[in-house]
Amino acid sequence: MAKRIDVSGLTAYYGSHKAIEDISMTVEPRSVTAFIGPSGCGKSTFLRTLNRMHEVTPGGRVEGKVMLDDEDLYGTGIDPVSVRREVGMVFQRPNPFPTMSIFDNVAAGLRLNGSYKKSELAEVVEKSLKGANLWNEVKDRLNKPGSGLSGGQQQRLCIARAIAVEPKVLLMDEPCSALDPISTLAIEDLIGELKERFTIVIVTHNMQQAARVSDRTAFFNLAAVGQPGKLIEIDETERIFSNPSVQATEDYISGRFG
Ligand SMILES: Nc1ncnc2c1ncn2[C@@H]1O[C@H](COP(=O)(O)OP(=O)(O)O)[C@@H](O)[C@H]1O
Ligand SMILES: [Mg+2]
């Protein structure tokens, strides 16, 4: 199958600190890939290299190549802002724009992208909120602030905001770690629905979650503290959790370390 994302030889630095080294992997369209591994092994850093957010951190720098379909994301003349439109991101803590209404939160990205008629905006906002399984809960209070919603609702609002601009890829960095179990299940169900339309890459510290939501799982690890994180293996999720190729993966998933 054609690859949506094709990473080769990706190394990322914070100043002189090499955080991740020589990562290569591919991601197929309309799939969910989970990143697992101990804290500090570079999962978030690697995720942020996939939409050029890593370089926003002072000293943040990348070597290697990331292809999104036929586009070299670090190629000359590529606008990082347009990359972030194609590769959206959802963060650990729901971060709706606090002073904006629910409607405006979802419309925010669209408004940045150009001019829409009011009716067009309303259509996309409704479609996105439906896509994020939030419409029924908020349709009667679209003009109330997004910050008035529960944590789980705020996270779905952030997902609605992210999908409103129709990205190819959705990156999620521990999107459920601040949520209660019910809200977590709602997001997991949603991920299953969203993968019909989007390619999803999710970092999770919860291995049951990785097993539940993902098609493929990538295990990252560090040889020692201070060493760069590396991709140890990536495979079908079922295989990673039943019969991984590498002993370190086996040790991690069976809870022997990390
Ligand atoms: N903003 C930053 N500045 C400097 N070093 C950072 C920054 N963010 C992360 N790091 C370092 O990069 C490495 C990987 O971190 P991170 O990507 O957050 O790992 P993970 O998400 O797997 O816990 C760690 O050594 C961490 O200290
Ligand atoms: Mg992280």
Coordinates of C-alpha atoms in Angstrom, one line a residue, residues 26-138:
T26 CA 6.3 4.2 7.6
V27 CA 2.6 4.9 8.3
E28 CA -0.2 3.7 6.1
P29 CA -3.2 5.9 5.3
R30 CA -6.4 5.4 7.4
S31 CA -4.6 3.5 10.2
V32 CA -3.8 4.1 13.8
T33 CA -0.2 3.9 14.9
A34 CA 0.6 3.9 18.6
F35 CA 3.9 5.0 20.1
I36 CA 4.8 3.4 23.4
G37 CA 8.0 3.4 25.6
P38 CA 9.3 4.7 28.8
S39 CA 9.2 8.4 29.8
G40 CA 11.9 10.4 28.1
C41 CA 12.6 8.1 25.2
G42 CA 11.5 10.8 22.7
K43 CA 8.0 9.8 21.8
S44 CA 6.7 13.4 22.0
T45 CA 9.8 14.8 20.3
F46 CA 9.4 12.4 17.4
L47 CA 5.7 13.1 17.1
R48 CA 6.4 16.8 16.9
T49 CA 9.0 16.3 14.1
L50 CA 6.1 14.9 12.0
N51 CA 4.4 18.4 11.7
R52 CA 7.5 20.6 12.1
M53 CA 6.5 21.6 15.6
H54 CA 9.8 20.4 17.1
E55 CA 11.6 23.4 15.5
V56 CA 9.4 25.8 17.4
T57 CA 11.3 24.9 20.6
P58 CA 14.4 27.1 20.8
G59 CA 17.4 24.9 19.7
G60 CA 15.0 22.4 18.2
R61 CA 16.6 21.0 15.0
V62 CA 16.1 17.9 12.8
E63 CA 18.2 15.8 10.5
G64 CA 16.8 13.2 8.1
K65 CA 13.7 13.1 6.0
V66 CA 9.9 13.0 6.5
M67 CA 7.7 12.4 3.5
L68 CA 4.0 13.1 3.6
D69 CA 2.7 11.4 0.5
D70 CA 4.9 12.9 -2.2
E71 CA 5.9 16.0 -0.2
D72 CA 9.2 16.3 1.6
L73 CA 8.2 18.1 4.7
Y74 CA 11.7 19.5 5.4
G75 CA 12.3 20.3 1.7
T76 CA 13.4 23.8 0.6
G77 CA 10.5 26.2 0.2
I78 CA 8.1 24.2 2.3
D79 CA 6.0 26.4 4.6
P80 CA 5.9 24.9 8.1
V81 CA 2.5 26.5 8.7
S82 CA 1.0 24.7 5.7
V83 CA 2.6 21.4 7.0
R84 CA 0.7 21.9 10.3
R85 CA -2.5 22.4 8.4
E86 CA -2.0 19.0 6.8
V87 CA -0.7 17.3 10.0
G88 CA -2.9 18.4 12.9
M89 CA -2.2 17.9 16.6
V90 CA -4.1 17.2 19.8
F91 CA -2.3 17.7 23.1
Q92 CA -2.2 16.0 26.4
R93 CA -4.2 18.8 28.2
P94 CA -7.3 20.0 26.3
N95 CA -6.4 23.5 25.2
P96 CA -9.5 25.2 23.8
F97 CA -9.0 29.0 23.3
P98 CA -10.5 30.0 26.6
T99 CA -12.2 33.3 25.6
M100 CA -13.7 31.9 22.5
S101 CA -17.1 30.3 22.1
I102 CA -17.5 26.6 21.2
F103 CA -18.4 27.7 17.6
D104 CA -15.4 30.0 17.3
N105 CA -13.0 27.4 18.7
V106 CA -13.9 25.0 15.9
A107 CA -14.0 27.8 13.3
A108 CA -10.6 29.2 14.3
G109 CA -8.4 27.2 11.9
L110 CA -10.8 27.8 9.0
R111 CA -10.8 31.5 9.6
L112 CA -7.0 31.5 9.5
N113 CA -7.1 29.7 6.2
G114 CA -9.2 32.1 4.3
S115 CA -12.6 33.6 4.0
Y116 CA -15.7 31.6 4.4
K117 CA -19.4 32.6 4.2
K118 CA -21.2 32.4 7.5
S119 CA -23.3 29.5 6.2
E120 CA -20.3 27.6 5.0
L121 CA -18.6 28.1 8.4
A122 CA -21.7 26.9 10.2
E123 CA -21.8 23.8 8.0
V124 CA -18.2 22.9 8.7
V125 CA -18.5 23.6 12.4
E126 CA -21.5 21.3 12.6
K127 CA -19.8 18.5 10.6
S128 CA -16.7 18.7 12.7
L129 CA -18.5 18.6 16.0
K130 CA -20.5 15.7 14.7
G131 CA -17.2 14.1 13.6
A132 CA -15.9 14.5 17.1
N133 CA -19.1 13.0 18.7
L134 CA -19.7 16.3 20.5
W135 CA -22.6 17.9 18.4
N136 CA -25.5 16.6 20.5
E137 CA -23.9 17.8 23.7
V138 CA -23.2 21.4 22.5

